[in-house]
Amino acid sequence: MQALALRLSGLDPYVDGAIRIIAFYDTLMRRRVDLPALARASAGLAECVAGIRLHGTGRAIRISPDGKEASAPPASASTTVPVTLDEEEIGTAWLERPGAPGPLDEVLLDRLAIAAAAVAERYGPARTTMADPALVELAISADSDEAARARALRLLGFAADPPVHVVAVRSRLALDRIGGLVCPARQVKAAPLGDVGVILATTVDPARFPAGVRAGISTAGRLDRAWREARTALRFTTPREPVIPYAGLGALALLAEIPQDVSRDNADVAAIARIAGSPEDLQTLDTYCATGSLRRAADLLHLHHSSIARRLEQIAKTLGIELTEPGGLTRARIALTAWRLLDD
């Protein structure tokens, strides 16, 4: 192979330069350099400012040909390439060359991007958020033994401590974006499993979920149990409460254990199903059940309280429940929740 390379380089100066660049980066990777050293070597080779940025940190490393951090404001990149790991773009590498790109800049940046991805994988597995779904499923499956679960977590980049939270997600947004938002500075991995997205994270901030995301958050602990908790909490989410921690459900979580045929046969749940054909009535009942106050419900729905009172009177007749009494309100809340859990 080396003899072939020598023959090719003798025929074409471009090939000779490309082979030398490849050998240069192979040597850097064998020496297991870090990102600043990689950028420094690249800047010296390219004889212009070289830059690397990983999306996970947001920090840009810019090194001048003299080996020092570039102090001048960033110039327009003459050539840019993505840094990819496991088919996910995790960053960018670029050269800031005055004038037109050099004839070998494309080769140099290609090798720089490969080397940067190897460094990110070696020193920071959390830099990439998306994970192999098979590994995630192995980590959360009830059929996995503890040895297999522990190995899957190690391959995903998680240490034994701290414990891992599981989040079940339904959203049109990219899972890696959601994972990065709710766990911005710690280890987080995400993968789709069927029609539900899974996020594994060392910490979860419920306030950081973007609009349009439905999410159930488990308590930290044994992952197969946490996955059940997360899926259960996801079933209780609504447009009004799109993010629900399982711990906040308390005794309500027991409703998820009721067989659906039993729920459908319940008179109160069947009555909710009858009014579900009217979105207006359903929204009114939902808001009133959430607030327990006619006037507060009227404020949230931007209606006069007398209009809400008339609606609730008609809804109460349909349900056969006296909504103004504490017991009736409790019945309506439970029935509404049980109805939402049907076929979910």
mmCIF file of C-alpha atoms in Angstrom:
data_model
loop_
_atom_site.group_PDB
_atom_site.id
_atom_site.type_symbol
_atom_site.label_atom_id
_atom_site.label_comp_id
_atom_site.label_asym_id
_atom_site.label_seq_id
_atom_site.Cartn_x
_atom_site.Cartn_y
_atom_site.Cartn_z
ATOM 1 C CA MET A 1 0.000 0.000 0.000
ATOM 2 C CA GLN A 2 2.825 2.391 0.865
ATOM 3 C CA ALA A 3 4.548 1.612 -2.427
ATOM 4 C CA LEU A 4 1.327 2.357 -4.303
ATOM 5 C CA ALA A 5 1.001 5.667 -2.480
ATOM 6 C CA LEU A 6 4.549 6.608 -3.413
ATOM 7 C CA ARG A 7 3.923 5.797 -7.078
ATOM 8 C CA LEU A 8 0.705 7.831 -7.105
ATOM 9 C CA SER A 9 2.346 10.796 -5.408
ATOM 10 C CA GLY A 10 5.066 10.809 -8.001
ATOM 11 C CA LEU A 11 2.470 11.125 -10.749
ATOM 12 C CA ASP A 12 0.349 13.907 -9.253
ATOM 13 C CA PRO A 13 1.417 16.711 -6.874
ATOM 14 C CA TYR A 14 -2.198 16.990 -5.621
ATOM 15 C CA VAL A 15 -2.226 13.324 -4.664
ATOM 16 C CA ASP A 16 1.137 13.751 -2.966
ATOM 17 C CA GLY A 17 -0.216 16.660 -0.891
ATOM 18 C CA ALA A 18 -3.422 14.805 -0.018
ATOM 19 C CA ILE A 19 -1.486 11.730 1.128
ATOM 20 C CA ARG A 20 0.741 13.875 3.312
ATOM 21 C CA ILE A 21 -2.325 15.536 4.908
ATOM 22 C CA ILE A 22 -3.946 12.167 5.595
ATOM 23 C CA ALA A 23 -0.724 10.888 7.176
ATOM 24 C CA PHE A 24 -0.488 14.091 9.236
ATOM 25 C CA TYR A 25 -3.946 13.597 10.758
ATOM 26 C CA ASP A 26 -3.417 9.871 11.235
ATOM 27 C CA THR A 27 -0.408 10.754 13.386
ATOM 28 C CA LEU A 28 -2.437 13.285 15.411
ATOM 29 C CA MET A 29 -5.172 10.715 16.072
ATOM 30 C CA ARG A 30 -2.624 8.113 17.183
ATOM 31 C CA ARG A 31 -1.260 10.659 19.642
ATOM 32 C CA ARG A 32 -4.808 11.145 21.012
ATOM 33 C CA VAL A 33 -4.619 14.943 20.929
ATOM 34 C CA ASP A 34 -7.468 17.066 22.318
ATOM 35 C CA LEU A 35 -9.476 19.632 20.329
ATOM 36 C CA PRO A 36 -7.254 22.687 21.021
ATOM 37 C CA ALA A 37 -4.167 20.717 19.955
ATOM 38 C CA LEU A 38 -6.016 19.499 16.863
ATOM 39 C CA ALA A 39 -7.001 23.055 15.907
ATOM 40 C CA ARG A 40 -3.442 24.295 16.593
ATOM 41 C CA ALA A 41 -1.894 21.658 14.340
ATOM 42 C CA SER A 42 -4.458 22.355 11.619
ATOM 43 C CA ALA A 43 -3.807 26.094 11.702
ATOM 44 C CA GLY A 44 -0.078 25.524 11.365
ATOM 45 C CA LEU A 45 -0.599 23.143 8.452
ATOM 46 C CA ALA A 46 -3.107 25.386 6.661
ATOM 47 C CA GLU A 47 -1.173 28.595 7.472
ATOM 48 C CA CYS A 48 -4.416 30.359 8.405
ATOM 49 C CA VAL A 49 -6.891 30.436 11.297
ATOM 50 C CA ALA A 50 -8.539 27.057 11.906
ATOM 51 C CA GLY A 51 -11.724 26.689 13.942
ATOM 52 C CA ILE A 52 -13.746 23.915 15.598
ATOM 53 C CA ARG A 53 -17.113 24.235 17.334
ATOM 54 C CA LEU A 54 -19.110 21.418 18.961
ATOM 55 C CA HIS A 55 -22.841 22.048 19.257
ATOM 56 C CA GLY A 56 -22.960 20.381 22.669
ATOM 57 C CA THR A 57 -20.718 23.033 24.242
ATOM 58 C CA GLY A 58 -21.339 26.003 21.954
ATOM 59 C CA ARG A 59 -17.682 26.996 22.414
ATOM 60 C CA ALA A 60 -15.631 27.897 19.362
ATOM 61 C CA ILE A 61 -11.897 27.095 19.284
ATOM 62 C CA ARG A 62 -10.044 29.430 16.869
ATOM 63 C CA ILE A 63 -6.282 29.092 16.543
ATOM 64 C CA SER A 64 -3.902 31.251 14.498
ATOM 65 C CA PRO A 65 -0.995 29.820 12.485
ATOM 66 C CA ASP A 66 1.371 30.964 15.264
ATOM 67 C CA GLY A 67 -0.304 28.479 17.614
ATOM 68 C CA LYS A 68 -2.073 31.086 19.738
ATOM 69 C CA GLU A 69 -5.823 31.666 20.137
ATOM 70 C CA ALA A 70 -7.062 33.959 17.389
ATOM 71 C CA SER A 71 -7.710 37.365 18.930
ATOM 72 C CA ALA A 72 -9.111 39.132 15.885
ATOM 73 C CA PRO A 73 -12.862 38.948 15.268
ATOM 74 C CA PRO A 74 -13.837 35.852 13.262
ATOM 75 C CA ALA A 75 -13.472 36.336 9.551
ATOM 76 C CA SER A 76 -15.794 34.749 7.055
ATOM 77 C CA ALA A 77 -14.960 31.059 6.780
ATOM 78 C CA SER A 78 -13.386 30.270 3.435
ATOM 79 C CA THR A 79 -14.282 26.591 3.761
ATOM 80 C CA THR A 80 -16.603 24.845 6.239
ATOM 81 C CA VAL A 81 -17.473 21.191 6.873
ATOM 82 C CA PRO A 82 -19.773 19.495 9.407
ATOM 83 C CA VAL A 83 -18.364 17.282 12.138
ATOM 84 C CA THR A 84 -20.494 14.131 12.285
ATOM 85 C CA LEU A 85 -20.640 11.264 14.771
ATOM 86 C CA ASP A 86 -23.013 8.295 14.436
ATOM 87 C CA GLU A 87 -24.663 10.072 11.484
ATOM 88 C CA GLU A 88 -25.490 13.098 13.643
ATOM 89 C CA GLU A 89 -23.984 16.512 13.029
ATOM 90 C CA ILE A 90 -22.289 17.406 16.311
ATOM 91 C CA GLY A 91 -20.272 20.425 15.241
ATOM 92 C CA THR A 92 -18.444 22.385 12.560
ATOM 93 C CA ALA A 93 -14.852 22.833 11.418
ATOM 94 C CA TRP A 94 -13.620 25.646 9.222
ATOM 95 C CA LEU A 95 -10.683 27.631 7.847
ATOM 96 C CA GLU A 96 -10.501 31.431 7.777
ATOM 97 C CA ARG A 97 -8.256 31.875 4.751
ATOM 98 C CA PRO A 98 -8.034 35.320 3.137
ATOM 99 C CA GLY A 99 -9.022 35.070 -0.479
ATOM 100 C CA ALA A 100 -9.940 31.878 -2.300
ATOM 101 C CA PRO A 101 -9.656 28.434 -0.643
ATOM 102 C CA GLY A 102 -6.437 26.527 -1.233
ATOM 103 C CA PRO A 103 -6.402 23.494 -3.537
ATOM 104 C CA LEU A 104 -6.032 21.085 -0.592
ATOM 105 C CA ASP A 105 -8.332 22.848 1.891
ATOM 106 C CA GLU A 106 -11.153 20.413 1.205
ATOM 107 C CA VAL A 107 -8.943 17.420 2.001
ATOM 108 C CA LEU A 108 -7.534 19.112 5.104
ATOM 109 C CA LEU A 109 -10.956 19.977 6.489
ATOM 110 C CA ASP A 110 -12.325 16.527 5.744
ATOM 111 C CA ARG A 111 -9.570 14.949 7.833
ATOM 112 C CA LEU A 112 -9.929 17.626 10.522
ATOM 113 C CA ALA A 113 -13.654 16.840 10.833
ATOM 114 C CA ILE A 114 -12.960 13.095 11.121
ATOM 115 C CA ALA A 115 -10.338 13.712 13.784
ATOM 116 C CA ALA A 116 -12.614 16.122 15.704
ATOM 117 C CA ALA A 117 -15.401 13.513 15.766
ATOM 118 C CA ALA A 118 -12.949 10.924 17.115
ATOM 119 C CA VAL A 119 -11.849 13.339 19.856
ATOM 120 C CA ALA A 120 -15.474 14.103 20.775
ATOM 121 C CA GLU A 121 -16.276 10.397 20.990
ATOM 122 C CA ARG A 122 -13.172 9.686 23.082
ATOM 123 C CA TYR A 123 -13.441 12.533 25.558
ATOM 124 C CA GLY A 124 -17.125 13.393 25.559
ATOM 125 C CA PRO A 125 -19.768 10.813 24.601
ATOM 126 C CA ALA A 126 -22.457 13.275 25.679
ATOM 127 C CA ARG A 127 -21.562 15.587 22.776
ATOM 128 C CA THR A 128 -23.991 13.654 20.599
ATOM 129 C CA THR A 129 -27.577 13.359 21.791
ATOM 130 C CA MET A 130 -29.159 10.852 19.422
ATOM 131 C CA ALA A 131 -28.468 7.228 20.334
ATOM 132 C CA ASP A 132 -28.886 3.756 18.886
ATOM 133 C CA PRO A 133 -32.546 2.826 19.573
ATOM 134 C CA ALA A 134 -31.514 -0.792 20.232
ATOM 135 C CA LEU A 135 -29.207 0.327 23.056
ATOM 136 C CA VAL A 136 -31.879 2.583 24.564
ATOM 137 C CA GLU A 137 -34.449 -0.212 24.389
ATOM 138 C CA LEU A 138 -31.999 -2.580 26.054
ATOM 139 C CA ALA A 139 -31.454 -0.072 28.863
ATOM 140 C CA ILE A 140 -35.166 0.397 29.641
ATOM 141 C CA SER A 141 -36.658 -2.991 28.789
ATOM 142 C CA ALA A 142 -38.161 -5.115 31.549
ATOM 143 C CA ASP A 143 -36.718 -8.171 29.768
ATOM 144 C CA SER A 144 -33.098 -7.011 30.181
ATOM 145 C CA ASP A 145 -30.990 -8.405 32.984
ATOM 146 C CA GLU A 146 -28.981 -5.983 35.103
ATOM 147 C CA ALA A 147 -25.675 -6.838 33.439
ATOM 148 C CA ALA A 148 -27.080 -6.089 29.976
ATOM 149 C CA ARG A 149 -28.733 -2.912 31.247
ATOM 150 C CA ALA A 150 -25.497 -1.690 32.840
ATOM 151 C CA ARG A 151 -23.535 -2.410 29.666
ATOM 152 C CA ALA A 152 -26.068 -0.516 27.533
ATOM 153 C CA LEU A 153 -25.811 2.488 29.841
ATOM 154 C CA ARG A 154 -22.015 2.419 29.635
ATOM 155 C CA LEU A 155 -22.148 2.304 25.836
ATOM 156 C CA LEU A 156 -24.560 5.254 25.916
ATOM 157 C CA GLY A 157 -22.034 7.193 27.974
ATOM 158 C CA PHE A 158 -23.728 7.112 31.384
ATOM 159 C CA ALA A 159 -21.782 6.435 34.549
ATOM 160 C CA ALA A 160 -23.181 4.329 37.377
ATOM 161 C CA ASP A 161 -24.028 7.521 39.280
ATOM 162 C CA PRO A 162 -25.984 9.744 39.303
ATOM 163 C CA PRO A 163 -29.250 7.898 38.560
ATOM 164 C CA VAL A 164 -30.894 8.356 35.184
ATOM 165 C CA HIS A 165 -34.335 9.838 34.502
ATOM 166 C CA VAL A 166 -36.483 8.531 31.654
ATOM 167 C CA VAL A 167 -38.759 10.834 29.657
ATOM 168 C CA ALA A 168 -41.461 9.639 27.253
ATOM 169 C CA VAL A 169 -42.114 12.225 24.544
ATOM 170 C CA ARG A 170 -44.557 12.875 21.747
ATOM 171 C CA SER A 171 -43.599 15.787 19.531
ATOM 172 C CA ARG A 172 -42.933 16.867 15.968
ATOM 173 C CA LEU A 173 -39.702 18.501 17.117
ATOM 174 C CA ALA A 174 -36.390 16.682 16.818
ATOM 175 C CA LEU A 175 -35.624 14.576 19.886
ATOM 176 C CA ASP A 176 -32.016 15.758 20.042
ATOM 177 C CA ARG A 177 -33.181 19.357 20.271
ATOM 178 C CA ILE A 178 -35.607 18.533 23.086
ATOM 179 C CA GLY A 179 -32.952 16.556 24.957
ATOM 180 C CA GLY A 180 -30.464 19.389 24.674
ATOM 181 C CA LEU A 181 -32.994 21.885 26.014
ATOM 182 C CA VAL A 182 -34.180 19.952 29.069
ATOM 183 C CA CYS A 183 -30.702 18.725 30.023
ATOM 184 C CA PRO A 184 -28.331 21.364 28.607
ATOM 185 C CA ALA A 185 -25.142 20.716 30.557
ATOM 186 C CA ARG A 186 -25.264 17.043 31.519
ATOM 187 C CA GLN A 187 -25.368 13.637 29.881
ATOM 188 C CA VAL A 188 -28.473 13.088 27.740
ATOM 189 C CA LYS A 189 -29.408 10.577 25.030
ATOM 190 C CA ALA A 190 -32.537 10.244 22.893
ATOM 191 C CA ALA A 191 -34.015 7.724 20.490
ATOM 192 C CA PRO A 192 -37.405 6.938 18.917
ATOM 193 C CA LEU A 193 -39.178 3.746 20.001
ATOM 194 C CA GLY A 194 -42.287 3.187 17.922
ATOM 195 C CA ASP A 195 -44.518 6.248 18.159
ATOM 196 C CA VAL A 196 -42.887 7.476 21.377
ATOM 197 C CA GLY A 197 -39.583 9.252 21.816
ATOM 198 C CA VAL A 198 -37.328 8.273 24.717
ATOM 199 C CA ILE A 199 -34.947 10.657 26.464
ATOM 200 C CA LEU A 200 -32.466 9.397 29.053
ATOM 201 C CA ALA A 201 -30.989 12.207 31.134
ATOM 202 C CA THR A 202 -29.079 12.701 34.354
ATOM 203 C CA THR A 203 -31.213 15.775 35.085
ATOM 204 C CA VAL A 204 -34.500 17.037 33.626
ATOM 205 C CA ASP A 205 -35.848 20.585 33.882
ATOM 206 C CA PRO A 206 -39.633 20.397 33.217
ATOM 207 C CA ALA A 207 -39.780 24.165 32.600
ATOM 208 C CA ARG A 208 -37.464 23.900 29.581
ATOM 209 C CA PHE A 209 -39.693 21.737 27.361
ATOM 210 C CA PRO A 210 -40.625 23.766 24.263
ATOM 211 C CA ALA A 211 -44.219 24.443 23.247
ATOM 212 C CA GLY A 212 -45.969 21.636 21.423
ATOM 213 C CA VAL A 213 -44.191 18.834 23.306
ATOM 214 C CA ARG A 214 -46.053 16.253 25.384
ATOM 215 C CA ALA A 215 -43.784 14.624 27.964
ATOM 216 C CA GLY A 216 -44.039 12.236 30.906
ATOM 217 C CA ILE A 217 -41.115 12.325 33.335
ATOM 218 C CA SER A 218 -40.189 9.400 35.548
ATOM 219 C CA THR A 219 -38.647 9.469 38.970
ATOM 220 C CA ALA A 220 -34.997 8.387 38.923
ATOM 221 C CA GLY A 221 -34.330 4.757 39.678
ATOM 222 C CA ARG A 222 -34.478 1.321 38.068
ATOM 223 C CA LEU A 223 -34.840 2.059 34.357
ATOM 224 C CA ASP A 224 -37.501 -0.490 33.402
ATOM 225 C CA ARG A 225 -39.751 0.873 36.155
ATOM 226 C CA ALA A 226 -38.853 4.445 35.193
ATOM 227 C CA TRP A 227 -39.899 3.732 31.596
ATOM 228 C CA ARG A 228 -43.319 2.480 32.789
ATOM 229 C CA GLU A 229 -43.675 5.602 34.928
ATOM 230 C CA ALA A 230 -42.745 7.907 32.047
ATOM 231 C CA ARG A 231 -45.247 6.266 29.668
ATOM 232 C CA THR A 232 -47.959 6.432 32.316
ATOM 233 C CA ALA A 233 -47.315 10.123 32.963
ATOM 234 C CA LEU A 234 -47.375 10.780 29.199
ATOM 235 C CA ARG A 235 -50.910 9.328 29.018
ATOM 236 C CA PHE A 236 -52.123 11.961 31.494
ATOM 237 C CA THR A 237 -50.791 14.925 29.503
ATOM 238 C CA THR A 238 -53.218 17.399 27.932
ATOM 239 C CA PRO A 239 -52.854 20.650 25.955
ATOM 240 C CA ARG A 240 -53.344 22.434 29.283
ATOM 241 C CA GLU A 241 -50.779 20.221 31.059
ATOM 242 C CA PRO A 242 -48.356 19.049 28.360
ATOM 243 C CA VAL A 243 -45.566 18.020 30.750
ATOM 244 C CA ILE A 244 -46.315 15.809 33.764
ATOM 245 C CA PRO A 245 -43.849 14.271 36.241
ATOM 246 C CA TYR A 246 -44.991 10.857 37.399
ATOM 247 C CA ALA A 247 -44.360 11.853 41.020
ATOM 248 C CA GLY A 248 -46.969 14.582 40.670
ATOM 249 C CA LEU A 249 -49.734 12.128 39.748
ATOM 250 C CA GLY A 250 -49.921 10.509 43.162
ATOM 251 C CA ALA A 251 -53.023 8.341 43.495
ATOM 252 C CA LEU A 252 -54.241 9.441 40.049
ATOM 253 C CA ALA A 253 -51.687 7.049 38.547
ATOM 254 C CA LEU A 254 -53.945 4.208 39.728
ATOM 255 C CA LEU A 255 -56.468 5.195 37.041
ATOM 256 C CA ALA A 256 -53.997 4.016 34.400
ATOM 257 C CA GLU A 257 -54.207 0.499 35.876
ATOM 258 C CA ILE A 258 -57.976 0.184 35.320
ATOM 259 C CA PRO A 259 -58.820 -2.047 32.321
ATOM 260 C CA GLN A 260 -60.251 0.059 29.512
ATOM 261 C CA ASP A 261 -63.373 -2.084 29.172
ATOM 262 C CA VAL A 262 -64.137 -1.391 32.831
ATOM 263 C CA SER A 263 -63.713 2.353 32.301
ATOM 264 C CA ARG A 264 -65.949 2.372 29.220
ATOM 265 C CA ASP A 265 -68.718 0.613 31.133
ATOM 266 C CA ASN A 266 -68.655 3.187 33.932
ATOM 267 C CA ALA A 267 -71.681 5.505 33.756
ATOM 268 C CA ASP A 268 -69.702 8.693 34.462
ATOM 269 C CA VAL A 269 -67.039 7.898 31.846
ATOM 270 C CA ALA A 270 -69.745 7.016 29.305
ATOM 271 C CA ALA A 271 -71.405 10.381 30.023
ATOM 272 C CA ILE A 272 -68.103 12.200 29.353
ATOM 273 C CA ALA A 273 -67.888 10.367 26.034
ATOM 274 C CA ARG A 274 -71.333 11.737 25.119
ATOM 275 C CA ILE A 275 -70.304 15.374 25.601
ATOM 276 C CA ALA A 276 -66.914 14.840 23.917
ATOM 277 C CA GLY A 277 -68.549 15.504 20.571
ATOM 278 C CA SER A 278 -68.824 19.151 21.579
ATOM 279 C CA PRO A 279 -65.302 20.640 21.906
ATOM 280 C CA GLU A 280 -66.824 23.723 23.516
ATOM 281 C CA ASP A 281 -68.516 21.744 26.282
ATOM 282 C CA LEU A 282 -65.455 19.559 26.807
ATOM 283 C CA GLN A 283 -63.175 22.598 27.143
ATOM 284 C CA THR A 284 -65.591 24.236 29.571
ATOM 285 C CA LEU A 285 -65.784 21.137 31.756
ATOM 286 C CA ASP A 286 -62.014 20.634 31.640
ATOM 287 C CA THR A 287 -61.310 24.224 32.660
ATOM 288 C CA TYR A 288 -63.880 24.143 35.450
ATOM 289 C CA CYS A 289 -62.527 20.825 36.770
ATOM 290 C CA ALA A 290 -58.996 22.241 36.731
ATOM 291 C CA THR A 291 -59.889 25.450 38.574
ATOM 292 C CA GLY A 292 -62.870 24.413 40.713
ATOM 293 C CA SER A 293 -64.101 27.981 40.270
ATOM 294 C CA LEU A 294 -66.786 29.248 37.925
ATOM 295 C CA ARG A 295 -65.303 32.771 37.803
ATOM 296 C CA ARG A 296 -61.734 31.517 37.281
ATOM 297 C CA ALA A 297 -62.922 29.266 34.478
ATOM 298 C CA ALA A 298 -64.726 32.221 32.897
ATOM 299 C CA ASP A 299 -61.537 34.297 33.060
ATOM 300 C CA LEU A 300 -59.462 31.581 31.403
ATOM 301 C CA LEU A 301 -62.037 31.044 28.665
ATOM 302 C CA HIS A 302 -62.553 34.796 28.180
ATOM 303 C CA LEU A 303 -66.310 34.513 28.740
ATOM 304 C CA HIS A 304 -68.772 36.080 31.144
ATOM 305 C CA HIS A 305 -69.336 33.967 34.234
ATOM 306 C CA SER A 306 -73.049 33.783 33.493
ATOM 307 C CA SER A 307 -72.279 32.130 30.139
ATOM 308 C CA ILE A 308 -70.092 29.551 31.880
ATOM 309 C CA ALA A 309 -72.812 28.964 34.460
ATOM 310 C CA ARG A 310 -75.364 28.198 31.730
ATOM 311 C CA ARG A 311 -72.979 25.829 29.975
ATOM 312 C CA LEU A 312 -72.146 23.986 33.200
ATOM 313 C CA GLU A 313 -75.828 23.652 34.043
ATOM 314 C CA GLN A 314 -76.460 21.930 30.706
ATOM 315 C CA ILE A 315 -73.325 19.775 31.050
ATOM 316 C CA ALA A 316 -74.394 18.719 34.548
ATOM 317 C CA LYS A 317 -77.745 17.537 33.183
ATOM 318 C CA THR A 318 -76.009 15.489 30.490
ATOM 319 C CA LEU A 319 -73.613 13.944 32.990
ATOM 320 C CA GLY A 320 -76.163 13.427 35.716
ATOM 321 C CA ILE A 321 -73.665 14.967 38.147
ATOM 322 C CA GLU A 322 -74.140 18.017 40.342
ATOM 323 C CA LEU A 323 -70.979 19.919 39.452
ATOM 324 C CA THR A 324 -71.391 22.615 42.113
ATOM 325 C CA GLU A 325 -71.031 20.064 44.931
ATOM 326 C CA PRO A 326 -67.544 18.884 46.027
ATOM 327 C CA GLY A 327 -68.430 15.231 45.501
ATOM 328 C CA GLY A 328 -69.825 15.924 42.048
ATOM 329 C CA LEU A 329 -66.754 17.891 41.032
ATOM 330 C CA THR A 330 -64.515 15.014 42.169
ATOM 331 C CA ARG A 331 -66.588 12.539 40.148
ATOM 332 C CA ALA A 332 -66.339 14.724 37.056
ATOM 333 C CA ARG A 333 -62.568 15.116 37.422
ATOM 334 C CA ILE A 334 -62.024 11.372 37.767
ATOM 335 C CA ALA A 335 -64.384 10.546 34.912
ATOM 336 C CA LEU A 336 -62.760 13.109 32.622
ATOM 337 C CA THR A 337 -59.293 11.728 33.371
ATOM 338 C CA ALA A 338 -60.405 8.115 32.919
ATOM 339 C CA TRP A 339 -62.029 8.992 29.580
ATOM 340 C CA ARG A 340 -58.790 10.609 28.353
ATOM 341 C CA LEU A 341 -56.881 7.443 29.161
ATOM 342 C CA LEU A 342 -59.084 5.341 26.874
ATOM 343 C CA ASP A 343 -57.243 4.071 23.755
ATOM 344 C CA ASP A 344 -54.161 6.070 24.684
#
